[in-house]
mmCIF file of C-alpha atoms in Angstrom:
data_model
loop_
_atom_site.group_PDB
_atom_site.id
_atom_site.type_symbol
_atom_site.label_atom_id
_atom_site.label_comp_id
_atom_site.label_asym_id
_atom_site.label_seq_id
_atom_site.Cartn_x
_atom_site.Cartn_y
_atom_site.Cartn_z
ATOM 1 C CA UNK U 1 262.975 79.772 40.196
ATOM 2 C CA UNK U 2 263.373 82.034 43.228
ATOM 3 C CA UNK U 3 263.426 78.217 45.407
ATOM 4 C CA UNK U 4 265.993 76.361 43.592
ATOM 5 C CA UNK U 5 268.126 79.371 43.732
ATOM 6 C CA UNK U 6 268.115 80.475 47.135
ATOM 7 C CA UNK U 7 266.136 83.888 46.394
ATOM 8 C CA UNK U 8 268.626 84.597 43.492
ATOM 9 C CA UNK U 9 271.782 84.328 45.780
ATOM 10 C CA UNK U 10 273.258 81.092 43.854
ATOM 11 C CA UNK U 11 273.544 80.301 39.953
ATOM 12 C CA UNK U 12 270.746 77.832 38.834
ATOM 13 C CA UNK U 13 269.849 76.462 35.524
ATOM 14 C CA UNK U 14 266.605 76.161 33.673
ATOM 15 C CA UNK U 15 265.928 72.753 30.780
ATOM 16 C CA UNK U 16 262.529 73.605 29.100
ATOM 17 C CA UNK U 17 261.647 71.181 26.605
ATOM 18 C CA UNK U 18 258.795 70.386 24.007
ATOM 19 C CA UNK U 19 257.393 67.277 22.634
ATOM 20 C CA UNK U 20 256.771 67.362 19.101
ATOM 21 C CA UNK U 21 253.526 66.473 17.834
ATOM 22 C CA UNK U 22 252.535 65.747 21.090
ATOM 23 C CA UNK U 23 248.595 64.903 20.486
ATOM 24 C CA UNK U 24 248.814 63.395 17.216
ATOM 25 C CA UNK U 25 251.467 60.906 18.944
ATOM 26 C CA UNK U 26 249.567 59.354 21.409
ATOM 27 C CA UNK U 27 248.252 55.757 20.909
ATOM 28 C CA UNK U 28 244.758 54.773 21.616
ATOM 29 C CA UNK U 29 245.529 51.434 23.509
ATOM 30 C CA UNK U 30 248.011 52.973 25.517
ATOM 31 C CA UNK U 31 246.259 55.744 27.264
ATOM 32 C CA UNK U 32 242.682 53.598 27.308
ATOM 33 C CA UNK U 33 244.557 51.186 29.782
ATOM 34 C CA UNK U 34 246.013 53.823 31.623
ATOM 35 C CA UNK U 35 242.840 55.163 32.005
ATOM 36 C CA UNK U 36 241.587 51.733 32.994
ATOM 37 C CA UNK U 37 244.117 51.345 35.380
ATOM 38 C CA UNK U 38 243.542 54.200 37.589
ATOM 39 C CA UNK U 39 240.186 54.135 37.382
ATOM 40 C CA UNK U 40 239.677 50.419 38.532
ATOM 41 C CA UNK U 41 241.891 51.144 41.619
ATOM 42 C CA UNK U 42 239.982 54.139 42.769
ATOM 43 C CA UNK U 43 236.501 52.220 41.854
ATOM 44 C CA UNK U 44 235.272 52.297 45.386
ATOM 45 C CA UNK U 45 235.427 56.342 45.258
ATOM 46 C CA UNK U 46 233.604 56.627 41.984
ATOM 47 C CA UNK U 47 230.240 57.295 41.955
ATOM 48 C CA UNK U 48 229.085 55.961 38.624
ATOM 49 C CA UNK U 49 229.087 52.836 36.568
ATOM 50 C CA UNK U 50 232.985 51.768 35.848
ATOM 51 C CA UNK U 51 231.488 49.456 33.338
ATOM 52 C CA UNK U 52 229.474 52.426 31.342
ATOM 53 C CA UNK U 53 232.631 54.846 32.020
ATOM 54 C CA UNK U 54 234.545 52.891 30.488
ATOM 55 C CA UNK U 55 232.983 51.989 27.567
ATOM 56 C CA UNK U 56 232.014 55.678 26.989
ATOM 57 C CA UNK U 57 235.918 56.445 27.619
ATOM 58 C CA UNK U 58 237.016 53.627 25.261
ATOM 59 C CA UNK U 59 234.312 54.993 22.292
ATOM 60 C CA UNK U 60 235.741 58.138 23.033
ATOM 61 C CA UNK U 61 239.125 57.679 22.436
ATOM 62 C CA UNK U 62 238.712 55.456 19.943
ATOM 63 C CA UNK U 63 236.308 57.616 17.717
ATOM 64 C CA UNK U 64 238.037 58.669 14.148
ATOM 65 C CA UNK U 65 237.421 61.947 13.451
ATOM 66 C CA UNK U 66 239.028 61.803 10.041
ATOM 67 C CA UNK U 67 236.208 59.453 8.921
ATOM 68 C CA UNK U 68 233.283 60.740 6.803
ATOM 69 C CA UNK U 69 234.329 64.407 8.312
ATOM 70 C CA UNK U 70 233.069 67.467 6.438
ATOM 71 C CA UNK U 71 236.050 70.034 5.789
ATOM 72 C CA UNK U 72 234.935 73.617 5.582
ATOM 73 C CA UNK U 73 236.760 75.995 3.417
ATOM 74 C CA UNK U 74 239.860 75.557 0.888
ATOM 75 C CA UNK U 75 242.893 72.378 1.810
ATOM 76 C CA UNK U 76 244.861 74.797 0.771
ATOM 77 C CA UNK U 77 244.185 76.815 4.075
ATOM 78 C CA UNK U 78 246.699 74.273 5.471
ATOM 79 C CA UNK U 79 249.694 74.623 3.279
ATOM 80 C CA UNK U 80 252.867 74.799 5.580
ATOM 81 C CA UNK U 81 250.926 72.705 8.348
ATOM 82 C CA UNK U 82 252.990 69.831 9.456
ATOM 83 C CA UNK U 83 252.003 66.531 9.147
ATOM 84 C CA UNK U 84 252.795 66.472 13.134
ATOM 85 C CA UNK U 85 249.936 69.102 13.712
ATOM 86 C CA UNK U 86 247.253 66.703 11.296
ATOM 87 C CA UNK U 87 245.093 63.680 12.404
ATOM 88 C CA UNK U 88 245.679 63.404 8.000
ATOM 89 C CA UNK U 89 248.799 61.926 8.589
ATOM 90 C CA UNK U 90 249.100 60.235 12.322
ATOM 91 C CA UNK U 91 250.070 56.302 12.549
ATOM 92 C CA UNK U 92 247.420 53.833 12.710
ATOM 93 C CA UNK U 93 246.114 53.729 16.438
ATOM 94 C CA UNK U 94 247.264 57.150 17.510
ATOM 95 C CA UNK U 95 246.248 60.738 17.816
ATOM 96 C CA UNK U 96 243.654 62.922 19.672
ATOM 97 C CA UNK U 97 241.754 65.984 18.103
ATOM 98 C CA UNK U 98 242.996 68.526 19.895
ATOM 99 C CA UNK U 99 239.248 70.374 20.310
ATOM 100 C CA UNK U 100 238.049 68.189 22.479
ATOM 101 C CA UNK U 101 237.393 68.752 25.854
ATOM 102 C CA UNK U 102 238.145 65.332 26.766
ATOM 103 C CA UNK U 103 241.599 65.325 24.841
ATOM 104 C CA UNK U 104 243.076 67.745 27.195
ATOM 105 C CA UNK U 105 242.694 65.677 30.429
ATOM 106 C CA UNK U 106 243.622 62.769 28.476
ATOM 107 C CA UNK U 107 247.211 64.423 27.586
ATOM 108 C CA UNK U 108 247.948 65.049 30.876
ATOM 109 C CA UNK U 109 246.972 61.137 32.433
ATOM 110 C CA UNK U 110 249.020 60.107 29.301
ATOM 111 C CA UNK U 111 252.371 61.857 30.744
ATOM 112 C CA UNK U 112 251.509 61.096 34.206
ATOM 113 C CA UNK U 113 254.123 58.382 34.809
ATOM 114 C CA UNK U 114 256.871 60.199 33.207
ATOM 115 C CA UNK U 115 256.040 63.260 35.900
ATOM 116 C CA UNK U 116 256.757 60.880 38.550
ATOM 117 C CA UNK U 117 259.850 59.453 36.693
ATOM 118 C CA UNK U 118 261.089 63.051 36.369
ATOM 119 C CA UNK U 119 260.716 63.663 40.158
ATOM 120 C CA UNK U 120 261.216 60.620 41.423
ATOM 121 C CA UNK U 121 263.792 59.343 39.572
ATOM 122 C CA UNK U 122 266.099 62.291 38.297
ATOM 123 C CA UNK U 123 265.168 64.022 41.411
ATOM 124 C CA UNK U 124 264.193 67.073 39.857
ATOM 125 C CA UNK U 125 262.729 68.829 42.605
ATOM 126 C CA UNK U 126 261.560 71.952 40.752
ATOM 127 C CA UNK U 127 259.622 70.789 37.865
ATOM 128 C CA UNK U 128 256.428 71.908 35.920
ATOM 129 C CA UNK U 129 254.685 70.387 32.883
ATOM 130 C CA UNK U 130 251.876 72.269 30.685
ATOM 131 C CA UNK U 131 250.603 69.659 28.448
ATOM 132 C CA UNK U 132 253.697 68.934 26.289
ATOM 133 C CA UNK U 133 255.852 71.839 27.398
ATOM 134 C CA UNK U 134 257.776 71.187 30.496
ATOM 135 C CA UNK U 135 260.594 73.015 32.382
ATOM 136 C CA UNK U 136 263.179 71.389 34.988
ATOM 137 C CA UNK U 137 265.174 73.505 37.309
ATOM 138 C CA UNK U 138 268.455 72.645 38.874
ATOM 139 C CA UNK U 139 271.703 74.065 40.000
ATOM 140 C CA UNK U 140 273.920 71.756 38.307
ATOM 141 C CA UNK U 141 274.070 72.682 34.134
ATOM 142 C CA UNK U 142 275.769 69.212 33.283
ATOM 143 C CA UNK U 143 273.047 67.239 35.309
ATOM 144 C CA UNK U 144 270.145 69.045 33.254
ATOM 145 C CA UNK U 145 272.141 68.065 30.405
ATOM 146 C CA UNK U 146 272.699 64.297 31.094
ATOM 147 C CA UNK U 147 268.505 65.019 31.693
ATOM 148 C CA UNK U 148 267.807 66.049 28.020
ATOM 149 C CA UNK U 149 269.580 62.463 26.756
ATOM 150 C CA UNK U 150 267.437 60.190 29.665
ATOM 151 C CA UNK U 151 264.180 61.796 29.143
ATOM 152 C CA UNK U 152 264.507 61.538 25.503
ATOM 153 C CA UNK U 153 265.051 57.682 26.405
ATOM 154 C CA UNK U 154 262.255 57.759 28.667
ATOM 155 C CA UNK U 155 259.592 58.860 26.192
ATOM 156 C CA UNK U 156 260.421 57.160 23.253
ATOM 157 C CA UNK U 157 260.731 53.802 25.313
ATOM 158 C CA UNK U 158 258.087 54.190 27.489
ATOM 159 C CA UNK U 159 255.858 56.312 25.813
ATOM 160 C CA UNK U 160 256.429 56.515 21.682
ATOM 161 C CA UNK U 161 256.833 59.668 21.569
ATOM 162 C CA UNK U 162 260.191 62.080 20.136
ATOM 163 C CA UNK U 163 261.557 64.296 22.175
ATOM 164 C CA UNK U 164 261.393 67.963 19.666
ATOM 165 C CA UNK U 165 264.674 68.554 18.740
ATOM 166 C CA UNK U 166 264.537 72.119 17.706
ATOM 167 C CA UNK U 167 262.492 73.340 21.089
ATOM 168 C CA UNK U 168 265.348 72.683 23.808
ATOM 169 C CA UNK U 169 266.651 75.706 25.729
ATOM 170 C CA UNK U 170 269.270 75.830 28.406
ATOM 171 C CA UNK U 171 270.122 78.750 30.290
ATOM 172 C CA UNK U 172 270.913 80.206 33.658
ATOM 173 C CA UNK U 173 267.842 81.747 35.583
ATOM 174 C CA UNK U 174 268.748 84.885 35.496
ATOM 175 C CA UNK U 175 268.110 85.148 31.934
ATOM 176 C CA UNK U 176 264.761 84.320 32.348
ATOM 177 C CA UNK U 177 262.808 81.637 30.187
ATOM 178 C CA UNK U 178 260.142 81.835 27.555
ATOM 179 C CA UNK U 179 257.116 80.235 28.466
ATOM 180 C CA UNK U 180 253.501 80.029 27.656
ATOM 181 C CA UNK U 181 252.850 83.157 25.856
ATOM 182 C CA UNK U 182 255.407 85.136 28.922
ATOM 183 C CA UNK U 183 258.368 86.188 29.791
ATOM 184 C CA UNK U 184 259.286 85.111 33.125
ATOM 185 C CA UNK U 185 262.145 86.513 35.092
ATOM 186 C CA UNK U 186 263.904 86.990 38.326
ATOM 187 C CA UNK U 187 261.828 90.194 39.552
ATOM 188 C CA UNK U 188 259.448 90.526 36.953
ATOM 189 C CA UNK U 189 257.422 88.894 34.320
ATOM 190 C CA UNK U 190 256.500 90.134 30.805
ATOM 191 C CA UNK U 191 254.451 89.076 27.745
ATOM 192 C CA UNK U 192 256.092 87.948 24.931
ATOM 193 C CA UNK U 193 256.634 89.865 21.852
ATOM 194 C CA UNK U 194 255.270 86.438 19.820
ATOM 195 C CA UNK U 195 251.924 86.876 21.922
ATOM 196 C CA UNK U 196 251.688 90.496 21.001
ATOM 197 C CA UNK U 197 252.171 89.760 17.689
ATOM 198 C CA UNK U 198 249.718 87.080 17.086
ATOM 199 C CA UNK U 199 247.199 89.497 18.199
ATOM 200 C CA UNK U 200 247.969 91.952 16.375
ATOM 201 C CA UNK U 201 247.578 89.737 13.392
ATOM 202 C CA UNK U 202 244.088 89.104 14.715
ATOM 203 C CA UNK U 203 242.885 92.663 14.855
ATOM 204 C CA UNK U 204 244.720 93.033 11.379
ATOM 205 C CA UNK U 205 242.405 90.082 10.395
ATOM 206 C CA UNK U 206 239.345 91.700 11.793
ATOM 207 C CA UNK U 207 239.894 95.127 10.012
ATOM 208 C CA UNK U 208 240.197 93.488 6.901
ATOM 209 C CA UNK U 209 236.647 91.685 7.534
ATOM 210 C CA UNK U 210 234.914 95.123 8.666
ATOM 211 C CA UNK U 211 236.025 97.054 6.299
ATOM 212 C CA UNK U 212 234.431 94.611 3.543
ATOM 213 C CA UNK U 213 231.229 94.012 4.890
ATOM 214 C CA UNK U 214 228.585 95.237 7.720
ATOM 215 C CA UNK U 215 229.407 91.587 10.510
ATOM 216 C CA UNK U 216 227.212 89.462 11.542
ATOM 217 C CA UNK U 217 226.063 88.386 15.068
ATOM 218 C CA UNK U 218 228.390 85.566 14.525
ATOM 219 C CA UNK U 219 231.621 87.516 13.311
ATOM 220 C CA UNK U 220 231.145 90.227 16.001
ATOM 221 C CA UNK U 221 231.177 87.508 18.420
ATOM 222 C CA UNK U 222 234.019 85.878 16.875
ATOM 223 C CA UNK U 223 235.842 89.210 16.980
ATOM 224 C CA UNK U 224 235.327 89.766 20.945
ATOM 225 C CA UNK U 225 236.123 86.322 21.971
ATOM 226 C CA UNK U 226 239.512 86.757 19.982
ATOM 227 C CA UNK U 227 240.422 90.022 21.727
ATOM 228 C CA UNK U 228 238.998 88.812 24.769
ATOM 229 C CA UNK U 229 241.626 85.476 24.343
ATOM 230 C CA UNK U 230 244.472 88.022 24.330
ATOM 231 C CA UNK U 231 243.578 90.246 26.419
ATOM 232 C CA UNK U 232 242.736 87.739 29.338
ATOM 233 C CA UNK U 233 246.375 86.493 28.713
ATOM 234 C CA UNK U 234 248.001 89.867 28.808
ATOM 235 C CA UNK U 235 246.022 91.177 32.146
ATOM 236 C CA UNK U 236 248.296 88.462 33.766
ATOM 237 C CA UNK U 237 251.535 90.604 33.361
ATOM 238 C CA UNK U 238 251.634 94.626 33.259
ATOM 239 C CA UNK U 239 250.833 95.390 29.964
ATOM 240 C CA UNK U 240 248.093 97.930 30.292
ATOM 241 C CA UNK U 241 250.518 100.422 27.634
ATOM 242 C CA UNK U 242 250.851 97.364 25.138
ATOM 243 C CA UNK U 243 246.749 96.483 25.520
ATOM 244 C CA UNK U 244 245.737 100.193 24.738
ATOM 245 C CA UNK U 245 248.044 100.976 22.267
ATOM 246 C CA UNK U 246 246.849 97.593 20.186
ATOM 247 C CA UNK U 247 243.536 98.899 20.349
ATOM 248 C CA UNK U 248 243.542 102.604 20.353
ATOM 249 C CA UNK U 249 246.091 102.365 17.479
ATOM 250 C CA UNK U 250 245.324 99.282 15.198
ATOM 251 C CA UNK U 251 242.255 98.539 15.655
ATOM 252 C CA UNK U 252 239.416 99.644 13.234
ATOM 253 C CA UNK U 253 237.240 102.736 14.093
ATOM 254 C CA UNK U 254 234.465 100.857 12.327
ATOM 255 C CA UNK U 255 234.629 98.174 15.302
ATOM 256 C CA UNK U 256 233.903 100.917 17.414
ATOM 257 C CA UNK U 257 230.280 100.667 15.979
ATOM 258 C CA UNK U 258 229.427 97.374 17.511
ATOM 259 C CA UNK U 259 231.906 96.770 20.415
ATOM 260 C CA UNK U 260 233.119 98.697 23.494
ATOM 261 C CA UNK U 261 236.105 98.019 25.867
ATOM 262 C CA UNK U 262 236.079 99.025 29.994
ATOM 263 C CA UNK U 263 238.088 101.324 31.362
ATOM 264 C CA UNK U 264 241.351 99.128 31.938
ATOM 265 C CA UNK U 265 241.536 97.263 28.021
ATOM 266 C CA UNK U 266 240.821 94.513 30.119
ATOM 267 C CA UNK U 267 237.962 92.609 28.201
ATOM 268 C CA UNK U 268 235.788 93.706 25.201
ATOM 269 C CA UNK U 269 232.307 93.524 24.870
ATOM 270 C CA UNK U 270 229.394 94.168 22.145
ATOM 271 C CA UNK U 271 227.454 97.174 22.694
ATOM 272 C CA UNK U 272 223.794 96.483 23.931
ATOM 273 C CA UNK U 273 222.406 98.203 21.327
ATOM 274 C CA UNK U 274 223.898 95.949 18.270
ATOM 275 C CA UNK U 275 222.785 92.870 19.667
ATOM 276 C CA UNK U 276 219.689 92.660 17.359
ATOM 277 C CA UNK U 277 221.118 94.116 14.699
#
């Protein structure tokens, strides 16, 4: 931001986009011989069997985890769910679930190409990507907006995939952008008021549990690696007023029983003695 406008001196222009249903999208066949691809022209710096690799990459990819799967609580848990967030409803051929490990370096080889076609080709020097949401800077507001039509092109030509509608924002720098859970703008960055508010929906979860019933070993942990999610997020930004009024304010006395937070509400932890318990 500070590059592509000269350190704030000159109007610039931020395009951040979203691709919708991004995992469920993908096809099998498609990112396998990508995979393939790159992977039998680096062969000579690998230090394995291609031939197993492959095969293990292949089963992987291929694997159905909608088949004979065991589904824990009530379907009606996922009322409102999209059919683009559901491995229920993708195409034959297509989607990743979205837990594994392997499905998150897969995303990004799957986009690789239309990274370099962004830079290359539209000569968008000041670009980032995070998974499905990407951002491309430029000074000139009519060229990001001849961008939006050729990358929608791009990726349903090349790639099968739709370009999310509803998810494209256009605005000068200056007014900052939206992204990943932040705020970020010229002289300072913030976290966002959705991020905030998703964890205090968690801790409002959490009371309701503890005030029920004594946790387990398993909820407490669930608990802590919750708070600990947000709060790793929010010790990015200055938000030390926003983490300790979350907790000193909403969050249930009786947690105080079984966890304890250090001195800067920068991680939470389970007391030493409650570990047995």
């Amino acid at each position: 931001m500070r590059s592509v406008s000269h350190n704030y001196q000159r109007e610039a222009y931020i395009l951040k986009l979203d691709i919708q249903g991004y995992f469920m999208a993908i096809r099998h066949e498609q990112l396998y011989d990508k995979i393939r691809d790159f992977l039998s022209q680096h062969r000579d710096k690998l230090s394995c069997d291609l031939h197993l690799l492959l095969e293990l990459i292949h089963k992987t990819i291929h694997a159905d985890p909608v088949s004979n799967c065991i589904i824990k609580g009530k379907r009606s848990d996922w009322d409102g769910l999209p059919p683009t967030k559901s491995l229920f409803h993708t195409q034959p051929g297509c989607g990743l679930p979205i837990g594994n490990l392997t499905s998150q370096l897969f995303a990004n080889i799957y986009l690789n190409d239309f990274d370099h076609y962004v830079k290359r080709d539209l000569g968008i020097r000041h670009y980032g990507r995070y998974v499905d949401d990407f951002i491309l800077m430029h000074p000139d507001n009519d060229y990001l907006k001849h961008c939006i039509h050729v990358t929608r092109s791009y990726l349903k030509e090349k790639l099968h995939l739709t370009l999310h509608s509803g998810k494209i924002y256009l605005q000068p720098i200056s007014k900052g952008v939206h992204y990943l859970g932040a705020v970020l703008k010229p002289h300072r960055n913030y976290i966002a008021s959705r991020t905030m508010g998703n964890m205090f929906e968690s801790i409002r979860y959490f009371n309701m549990l503890v005030d029920s019933h004594v946790p387990d070993l398993n909820e407490r942990a669930a608990f802590i690696q919750s708070m600990n999610s947000y709060l790793g997020i929010m010790g990015h930004y200055r938000s030390f007023r926003k983490r300790k009024l979350l907790i000193d304010r909403y969050m249930s006395n009786k947690w105080w029983v079984y966890v304890r937070n250090d001195d800067h509400y920068s991680k939470c932890m389970l007391r030493p003695e409650c570990v047995l318990k």
